[in-house]
PDB file of C-alpha atoms in Angstrom:
ATOM      1  CA  UNK S1429     120.102 -11.017 126.249  1.00  0.00           C
ATOM      2  CA  UNK S1430     122.202  -9.393 128.992  1.00  0.00           C
ATOM      3  CA  UNK S1431     124.383  -7.664 126.392  1.00  0.00           C
ATOM      4  CA  UNK S1432     121.290  -6.531 124.497  1.00  0.00           C
ATOM      5  CA  UNK S1433     119.803  -5.059 127.679  1.00  0.00           C
ATOM      6  CA  UNK S1434     123.016  -3.146 128.392  1.00  0.00           C
ATOM      7  CA  UNK S1435     123.076  -1.769 124.855  1.00  0.00           C
ATOM      8  CA  UNK S1436     119.425  -0.741 125.205  1.00  0.00           C
ATOM      9  CA  UNK S1437     120.213   1.085 128.442  1.00  0.00           C
ATOM     10  CA  UNK S1438     122.900   2.992 126.517  1.00  0.00           C
ATOM     11  CA  UNK S1439     120.385   3.834 123.735  1.00  0.00           C
ATOM     12  CA  UNK S1440     122.553   1.914 121.281  1.00  0.00           C
ATOM     13  CA  UNK S1441     119.481   0.756 119.415  1.00  0.00           C
ATOM     14  CA  UNK S1442     121.047  -0.769 116.310  1.00  0.00           C
ATOM     15  CA  UNK S1443     123.514  -2.952 118.211  1.00  0.00           C
ATOM     16  CA  UNK S1444     120.860  -3.820 120.794  1.00  0.00           C
ATOM     17  CA  UNK S1445     118.498  -5.018 118.084  1.00  0.00           C
ATOM     18  CA  UNK S1446     121.228  -7.127 116.513  1.00  0.00           C
ATOM     19  CA  UNK S1447     122.079  -8.625 119.922  1.00  0.00           C
ATOM     20  CA  UNK S1448     118.443  -9.460 120.703  1.00  0.00           C
ATOM     21  CA  UNK S1449     117.960 -10.976 117.247  1.00  0.00           C
ATOM     22  CA  UNK S1450     121.135 -13.052 117.574  1.00  0.00           C
ATOM     23  CA  UNK S1451     120.072 -14.295 121.019  1.00  0.00           C
ATOM     24  CA  UNK S1452     116.706 -15.329 119.581  1.00  0.00           C
ATOM     25  CA  UNK S1453     118.340 -17.109 116.663  1.00  0.00           C
ATOM     26  CA  UNK S1454     120.533 -19.104 119.043  1.00  0.00           C
ATOM     27  CA  UNK S1455     117.734 -19.886 121.461  1.00  0.00           C
ATOM     28  CA  UNK S1456     115.413 -22.904 121.154  1.00  0.00           C
ATOM     29  CA  UNK S1457     111.744 -22.192 120.615  1.00  0.00           C
ATOM     30  CA  UNK S1458     109.815 -21.710 123.802  1.00  0.00           C
ATOM     31  CA  UNK S1459     112.595 -19.728 125.456  1.00  0.00           C
ATOM     32  CA  UNK S1460     112.414 -16.155 126.694  1.00  0.00           C
ATOM     33  CA  UNK S1461     114.942 -14.744 124.228  1.00  0.00           C
ATOM     34  CA  UNK S1462     112.324 -14.681 121.480  1.00  0.00           C
ATOM     35  CA  UNK S1463     109.846 -12.729 123.564  1.00  0.00           C
ATOM     36  CA  UNK S1464     112.584 -10.353 124.745  1.00  0.00           C
ATOM     37  CA  UNK S1465     113.285  -9.623 121.091  1.00  0.00           C
ATOM     38  CA  UNK S1466     109.580  -8.964 120.515  1.00  0.00           C
ATOM     39  CA  UNK S1467     109.442  -6.656 123.552  1.00  0.00           C
ATOM     40  CA  UNK S1468     112.379  -4.698 122.169  1.00  0.00           C
ATOM     41  CA  UNK S1469     110.707  -4.362 118.774  1.00  0.00           C
ATOM     42  CA  UNK S1470     107.497  -3.105 120.378  1.00  0.00           C
ATOM     43  CA  UNK S1471     109.491  -0.636 122.475  1.00  0.00           C
ATOM     44  CA  UNK S1472     111.044   0.722 119.294  1.00  0.00           C
ATOM     45  CA  UNK S1473     107.681   0.912 117.533  1.00  0.00           C
ATOM     46  CA  UNK S1474     108.616  -1.846 115.068  1.00  0.00           C
ATOM     47  CA  UNK S1475     105.296  -3.608 115.576  1.00  0.00           C
ATOM     48  CA  UNK S1476     105.099  -5.078 112.075  1.00  0.00           C
ATOM     49  CA  UNK S1477     108.337  -6.999 112.622  1.00  0.00           C
ATOM     50  CA  UNK S1478     107.199  -7.952 116.147  1.00  0.00           C
ATOM     51  CA  UNK S1479     103.934  -9.319 114.772  1.00  0.00           C
ATOM     52  CA  UNK S1480     105.733 -11.296 112.072  1.00  0.00           C
ATOM     53  CA  UNK S1481     108.135 -12.820 114.605  1.00  0.00           C
ATOM     54  CA  UNK S1482     105.273 -13.847 116.888  1.00  0.00           C
ATOM     55  CA  UNK S1483     103.359 -15.385 113.990  1.00  0.00           C
ATOM     56  CA  UNK S1484     106.434 -17.380 113.011  1.00  0.00           C
ATOM     57  CA  UNK S1485     106.830 -18.608 116.591  1.00  0.00           C
ATOM     58  CA  UNK S1486     103.142 -19.546 116.783  1.00  0.00           C
ATOM     59  CA  UNK S1487     103.351 -21.584 113.568  1.00  0.00           C
ATOM     60  CA  UNK S1488     106.405 -23.481 114.779  1.00  0.00           C
ATOM     61  CA  UNK S1489     105.194 -24.031 118.325  1.00  0.00           C
ATOM     62  CA  UNK S1490     101.401 -23.546 118.566  1.00  0.00           C
ATOM     63  CA  UNK S1491     101.184 -24.955 122.095  1.00  0.00           C
ATOM     64  CA  UNK S1492     103.482 -22.344 123.677  1.00  0.00           C
ATOM     65  CA  UNK S1493     101.266 -20.136 125.864  1.00  0.00           C
ATOM     66  CA  UNK S1494     103.486 -17.007 126.126  1.00  0.00           C
ATOM     67  CA  UNK S1495     103.440 -16.568 122.342  1.00  0.00           C
ATOM     68  CA  UNK S1496      99.641 -16.641 122.211  1.00  0.00           C
ATOM     69  CA  UNK S1497      99.409 -14.166 125.077  1.00  0.00           C
ATOM     70  CA  UNK S1498     101.998 -11.870 123.472  1.00  0.00           C
ATOM     71  CA  UNK S1499     100.025 -11.878 120.213  1.00  0.00           C
ATOM     72  CA  UNK S1500      96.840 -10.867 122.027  1.00  0.00           C
ATOM     73  CA  UNK S1501      98.678  -8.204 124.062  1.00  0.00           C
ATOM     74  CA  UNK S1502     100.224  -6.691 120.949  1.00  0.00           C
ATOM     75  CA  UNK S1503      96.843  -6.591 119.205  1.00  0.00           C
ATOM     76  CA  UNK S1504      95.352  -4.888 122.259  1.00  0.00           C
ATOM     77  CA  UNK S1505      98.192  -2.352 122.440  1.00  0.00           C
ATOM     78  CA  UNK S1506      97.563  -1.468 118.789  1.00  0.00           C
ATOM     79  CA  UNK S1507      93.788  -1.146 119.465  1.00  0.00           C
ATOM     80  CA  UNK S1508      93.022  -4.106 117.215  1.00  0.00           C
ATOM     81  CA  UNK S1509      90.292  -5.112 119.618  1.00  0.00           C
ATOM     82  CA  UNK S1510      88.583  -7.740 117.466  1.00  0.00           C
ATOM     83  CA  UNK S1511      91.923  -9.400 116.722  1.00  0.00           C
ATOM     84  CA  UNK S1512      92.868  -9.302 120.414  1.00  0.00           C
ATOM     85  CA  UNK S1513      89.553 -10.902 121.375  1.00  0.00           C
ATOM     86  CA  UNK S1514      89.968 -13.644 118.775  1.00  0.00           C
ATOM     87  CA  UNK S1515      93.505 -14.449 119.895  1.00  0.00           C
ATOM     88  CA  UNK S1516      92.521 -14.313 123.556  1.00  0.00           C
ATOM     89  CA  UNK S1517      89.581 -16.662 122.978  1.00  0.00           C
ATOM     90  CA  UNK S1518      91.955 -19.143 121.350  1.00  0.00           C
ATOM     91  CA  UNK S1519      94.390 -18.853 124.275  1.00  0.00           C
ATOM     92  CA  UNK S1520      91.640 -19.362 126.857  1.00  0.00           C
ATOM     93  CA  UNK S1521      90.361 -22.398 124.971  1.00  0.00           C
ATOM     94  CA  UNK S1522      93.820 -23.976 125.201  1.00  0.00           C
ATOM     95  CA  UNK S1523      94.758 -22.647 128.654  1.00  0.00           C
ATOM     96  CA  UNK S1524      91.554 -21.753 130.562  1.00  0.00           C
ATOM     97  CA  UNK S1525      93.349 -21.333 133.912  1.00  0.00           C
ATOM     98  CA  UNK S1526      96.171 -19.109 132.609  1.00  0.00           C
ATOM     99  CA  UNK S1527      96.658 -16.071 134.853  1.00  0.00           C
ATOM    100  CA  UNK S1528      97.977 -13.957 131.985  1.00  0.00           C
ATOM    101  CA  UNK S1529      95.087 -14.859 129.678  1.00  0.00           C
ATOM    102  CA  UNK S1530      92.462 -14.148 132.312  1.00  0.00           C
ATOM    103  CA  UNK S1531      94.111 -10.842 133.202  1.00  0.00           C
ATOM    104  CA  UNK S1532      94.052  -9.879 129.541  1.00  0.00           C
ATOM    105  CA  UNK S1533      90.366 -10.820 129.396  1.00  0.00           C
ATOM    106  CA  UNK S1534      89.734  -8.368 132.240  1.00  0.00           C
ATOM    107  CA  UNK S1535      91.601  -5.635 130.335  1.00  0.00           C
ATOM    108  CA  UNK S1536      89.403  -6.242 127.303  1.00  0.00           C
ATOM    109  CA  UNK S1537      86.302  -6.189 129.485  1.00  0.00           C
ATOM    110  CA  UNK S1538      87.352  -2.794 130.834  1.00  0.00           C
ATOM    111  CA  UNK S1539      87.862  -1.483 127.290  1.00  0.00           C
ATOM    112  CA  UNK S1540      84.387  -2.688 126.328  1.00  0.00           C
ATOM    113  CA  UNK S1541      82.921  -0.951 129.376  1.00  0.00           C
ATOM    114  CA  UNK S1542      81.952  -4.265 130.968  1.00  0.00           C
ATOM    115  CA  UNK S1543      82.988  -3.245 134.454  1.00  0.00           C
ATOM    116  CA  UNK S1544      80.912  -5.934 136.143  1.00  0.00           C
ATOM    117  CA  UNK S1545      82.578  -8.613 134.030  1.00  0.00           C
ATOM    118  CA  UNK S1546      86.042  -7.179 134.686  1.00  0.00           C
ATOM    119  CA  UNK S1547      85.415  -7.036 138.434  1.00  0.00           C
ATOM    120  CA  UNK S1548      84.243 -10.656 138.496  1.00  0.00           C
ATOM    121  CA  UNK S1549      87.287 -11.789 136.488  1.00  0.00           C
ATOM    122  CA  UNK S1550      89.714  -9.835 138.658  1.00  0.00           C
ATOM    123  CA  UNK S1551      88.156 -10.893 141.954  1.00  0.00           C
ATOM    124  CA  UNK S1552      88.530 -14.518 140.870  1.00  0.00           C
ATOM    125  CA  UNK S1553      92.191 -13.897 139.998  1.00  0.00           C
ATOM    126  CA  UNK S1554      92.809 -12.183 143.344  1.00  0.00           C
ATOM    127  CA  UNK S1555      91.422 -15.230 145.106  1.00  0.00           C
ATOM    128  CA  UNK S1556      93.354 -17.797 143.080  1.00  0.00           C
ATOM    129  CA  UNK S1557      96.629 -15.804 142.977  1.00  0.00           C
ATOM    130  CA  UNK S1558      96.844 -13.842 146.248  1.00  0.00           C
ATOM    131  CA  UNK S1559     100.570 -13.188 145.892  1.00  0.00           C
ATOM    132  CA  UNK S1560     100.401 -11.469 142.486  1.00  0.00           C
ATOM    133  CA  UNK S1561      99.790  -7.756 142.011  1.00  0.00           C
ATOM    134  CA  UNK S1562      98.675  -6.915 138.430  1.00  0.00           C
ATOM    135  CA  UNK S1563      95.094  -8.090 138.951  1.00  0.00           C
ATOM    136  CA  UNK S1564      94.741  -6.054 142.147  1.00  0.00           C
ATOM    137  CA  UNK S1565      96.155  -2.918 140.512  1.00  0.00           C
ATOM    138  CA  UNK S1566      93.711  -3.250 137.622  1.00  0.00           C
ATOM    139  CA  UNK S1567      90.807  -3.980 139.968  1.00  0.00           C
ATOM    140  CA  UNK S1568      91.648  -0.844 141.960  1.00  0.00           C
ATOM    141  CA  UNK S1569      91.696   1.149 138.720  1.00  0.00           C
ATOM    142  CA  UNK S1570      88.258  -0.186 137.785  1.00  0.00           C
ATOM    143  CA  UNK S1571      86.865   0.750 141.190  1.00  0.00           C
ATOM    144  CA  UNK S1572      88.475   4.174 140.856  1.00  0.00           C
ATOM    145  CA  UNK S1573      86.823   4.690 137.468  1.00  0.00           C
ATOM    146  CA  UNK S1574      83.511   3.818 139.116  1.00  0.00           C
ATOM    147  CA  UNK S1575      84.227   6.375 141.882  1.00  0.00           C
ATOM    148  CA  UNK S1576      84.299   3.532 144.412  1.00  0.00           C
ATOM    149  CA  UNK S1577      87.343   4.654 146.389  1.00  0.00           C
ATOM    150  CA  UNK S1578      86.175   2.720 149.463  1.00  0.00           C
ATOM    151  CA  UNK S1579      87.094  -0.460 147.595  1.00  0.00           C
ATOM    152  CA  UNK S1580      90.019   0.900 145.562  1.00  0.00           C
ATOM    153  CA  UNK S1581      92.056   2.268 148.474  1.00  0.00           C
ATOM    154  CA  UNK S1582      92.276  -0.950 150.557  1.00  0.00           C
ATOM    155  CA  UNK S1583      93.389  -2.878 147.469  1.00  0.00           C
ATOM    156  CA  UNK S1584      96.214  -0.435 146.776  1.00  0.00           C
ATOM    157  CA  UNK S1585      97.199  -0.306 150.436  1.00  0.00           C
ATOM    158  CA  UNK S1586      97.432  -4.088 150.470  1.00  0.00           C
ATOM    159  CA  UNK S1587      99.694  -4.154 147.429  1.00  0.00           C
ATOM    160  CA  UNK S1588     101.935  -1.370 148.724  1.00  0.00           C
ATOM    161  CA  UNK S1589     102.288  -2.830 152.210  1.00  0.00           C
ATOM    162  CA  UNK S1590     103.173  -6.213 150.720  1.00  0.00           C
ATOM    163  CA  UNK S1591     105.739  -4.611 148.408  1.00  0.00           C
ATOM    164  CA  UNK S1592     106.876  -1.057 149.289  1.00  0.00           C
ATOM    165  CA  UNK S1593     108.744  -0.877 145.990  1.00  0.00           C
ATOM    166  CA  UNK S1594     105.514  -1.259 144.010  1.00  0.00           C
ATOM    167  CA  UNK S1595     105.515   2.329 142.753  1.00  0.00           C
ATOM    168  CA  UNK S1596     102.390   1.998 140.604  1.00  0.00           C
ATOM    169  CA  UNK S1597     100.372   1.140 143.713  1.00  0.00           C
ATOM    170  CA  UNK S1598     101.928   3.953 145.748  1.00  0.00           C
ATOM    171  CA  UNK S1599     101.282   6.590 143.083  1.00  0.00           C
ATOM    172  CA  UNK S1600      97.710   5.448 142.439  1.00  0.00           C
ATOM    173  CA  UNK S1601      97.003   5.420 146.181  1.00  0.00           C
ATOM    174  CA  UNK S1602      98.399   8.911 146.704  1.00  0.00           C
ATOM    175  CA  UNK S1603      96.418  10.234 143.753  1.00  0.00           C
ATOM    176  CA  UNK S1604      93.226   8.767 145.201  1.00  0.00           C
ATOM    177  CA  UNK S1605      93.948  10.430 148.547  1.00  0.00           C
ATOM    178  CA  UNK S1606      94.357  13.755 146.754  1.00  0.00           C
ATOM    179  CA  UNK S1607      91.135  13.222 144.824  1.00  0.00           C
ATOM    180  CA  UNK S1608      89.343  12.585 148.110  1.00  0.00           C
ATOM    181  CA  UNK S1609      90.815  15.801 149.563  1.00  0.00           C
ATOM    182  CA  UNK S1610      93.131  13.925 151.925  1.00  0.00           C
ATOM    183  CA  UNK S1611      96.532  15.519 151.273  1.00  0.00           C
ATOM    184  CA  UNK S1612      98.122  14.426 154.570  1.00  0.00           C
ATOM    185  CA  UNK S1613      98.204  10.650 153.861  1.00  0.00           C
ATOM    186  CA  UNK S1614      99.195  11.375 150.258  1.00  0.00           C
ATOM    187  CA  UNK S1615     102.178  13.423 151.456  1.00  0.00           C
ATOM    188  CA  UNK S1616     103.202  10.812 154.029  1.00  0.00           C
ATOM    189  CA  UNK S1617     103.050   8.072 151.416  1.00  0.00           C
ATOM    190  CA  UNK S1618     105.164   9.988 148.905  1.00  0.00           C
ATOM    191  CA  UNK S1619     107.740  10.792 151.601  1.00  0.00           C
ATOM    192  CA  UNK S1620     108.068   7.070 152.272  1.00  0.00           C
ATOM    193  CA  UNK S1621     108.493   6.427 148.552  1.00  0.00           C
ATOM    194  CA  UNK S1622     111.143   9.128 148.182  1.00  0.00           C
ATOM    195  CA  UNK S1623     113.134   7.764 151.104  1.00  0.00           C
ATOM    196  CA  UNK S1624     113.401   4.461 149.197  1.00  0.00           C
ATOM    197  CA  UNK S1625     113.573   5.987 145.704  1.00  0.00           C
ATOM    198  CA  UNK S1626     115.221   9.421 145.937  1.00  0.00           C
ATOM    199  CA  UNK S1627     114.514  11.698 143.018  1.00  0.00           C
ATOM    200  CA  UNK S1628     111.458   9.812 141.720  1.00  0.00           C
ATOM    201  CA  UNK S1629     109.859  12.671 139.722  1.00  0.00           C
ATOM    202  CA  UNK S1630     106.200  11.678 140.027  1.00  0.00           C
ATOM    203  CA  UNK S1631     106.502  11.219 143.788  1.00  0.00           C
ATOM    204  CA  UNK S1632     108.110  14.660 144.062  1.00  0.00           C
ATOM    205  CA  UNK S1633     105.293  16.187 142.050  1.00  0.00           C
ATOM    206  CA  UNK S1634     102.538  14.544 144.124  1.00  0.00           C
ATOM    207  CA  UNK S1635     104.325  15.408 147.371  1.00  0.00           C
ATOM    208  CA  UNK S1636     104.576  19.055 146.346  1.00  0.00           C
ATOM    209  CA  UNK S1637     100.871  19.157 145.509  1.00  0.00           C
ATOM    210  CA  UNK S1638      99.892  17.466 148.775  1.00  0.00           C
ATOM    211  CA  UNK S1639     102.028  19.778 150.920  1.00  0.00           C
ATOM    212  CA  UNK S1640     100.751  22.888 149.152  1.00  0.00           C
ATOM    213  CA  UNK S1641      97.168  21.743 149.717  1.00  0.00           C
ATOM    214  CA  UNK S1642      98.007  21.648 153.427  1.00  0.00           C
ATOM    215  CA  UNK S1643      99.437  25.169 153.271  1.00  0.00           C
ATOM    216  CA  UNK S1644     102.963  23.808 153.628  1.00  0.00           C
ATOM    217  CA  UNK S1645     104.589  25.257 150.517  1.00  0.00           C
ATOM    218  CA  UNK S1646     107.870  25.860 152.378  1.00  0.00           C
ATOM    219  CA  UNK S1647     108.012  22.197 153.370  1.00  0.00           C
ATOM    220  CA  UNK S1648     107.516  21.233 149.728  1.00  0.00           C
ATOM    221  CA  UNK S1649     110.497  23.362 148.686  1.00  0.00           C
ATOM    222  CA  UNK S1650     112.601  21.943 151.533  1.00  0.00           C
ATOM    223  CA  UNK S1651     111.810  18.358 150.515  1.00  0.00           C
ATOM    224  CA  UNK S1652     112.743  18.983 146.897  1.00  0.00           C
ATOM    225  CA  UNK S1653     116.014  20.633 147.956  1.00  0.00           C
ATOM    226  CA  UNK S1654     116.789  17.638 150.166  1.00  0.00           C
ATOM    227  CA  UNK S1655     116.275  15.342 147.193  1.00  0.00           C
ATOM    228  CA  UNK S1656     118.663  17.394 145.064  1.00  0.00           C
ATOM    229  CA  UNK S1657     121.548  17.141 147.507  1.00  0.00           C
TER     230      UNK S1657
END
């Protein structure tokens, strides 16, 4: 799949697809090459072929968890909520402690508006998997939707401090600071991000907004010019 990834990076879609398909054909069931091929198909919007490949995998190896999770995720991405719930229920019956399945359950709970259920699911995941980030990012988003920034901000700070390259956490945290009319910490955070990831467009945009809110429009221009050098 390394060749396929390189071809994808070059936007050589036809050859990339052929490389991913060939890697899947040569790979035993239960190996990542099949799911990489599915991810590529979803990226290209070829969801019908992705669904068919997953169904074929599930028939041949029904006890392989990643296939069941991928089927539920694809259904959710396509807004086939009932199908996603059915597939997720089957996955949780087989693998009740699966992190991925429980995280997906929380995503479905959020979509249904069951914030209390999602919070309970995500808090349990945070306790059982303290070193993983997706549950904490989603939990922070739920709290943010509920206007509970007092709980959302510490979660995002914890993720960012544990992994300064976790850009989703940094951006969400800065946006919350801006929403709470705190441009100074938002600007400081985005400066830290840009020092590690020069030219990151969203960080530049948030930094500019935060500096302008502080009456520091000239500083915003100077920062952008520094990034362009």
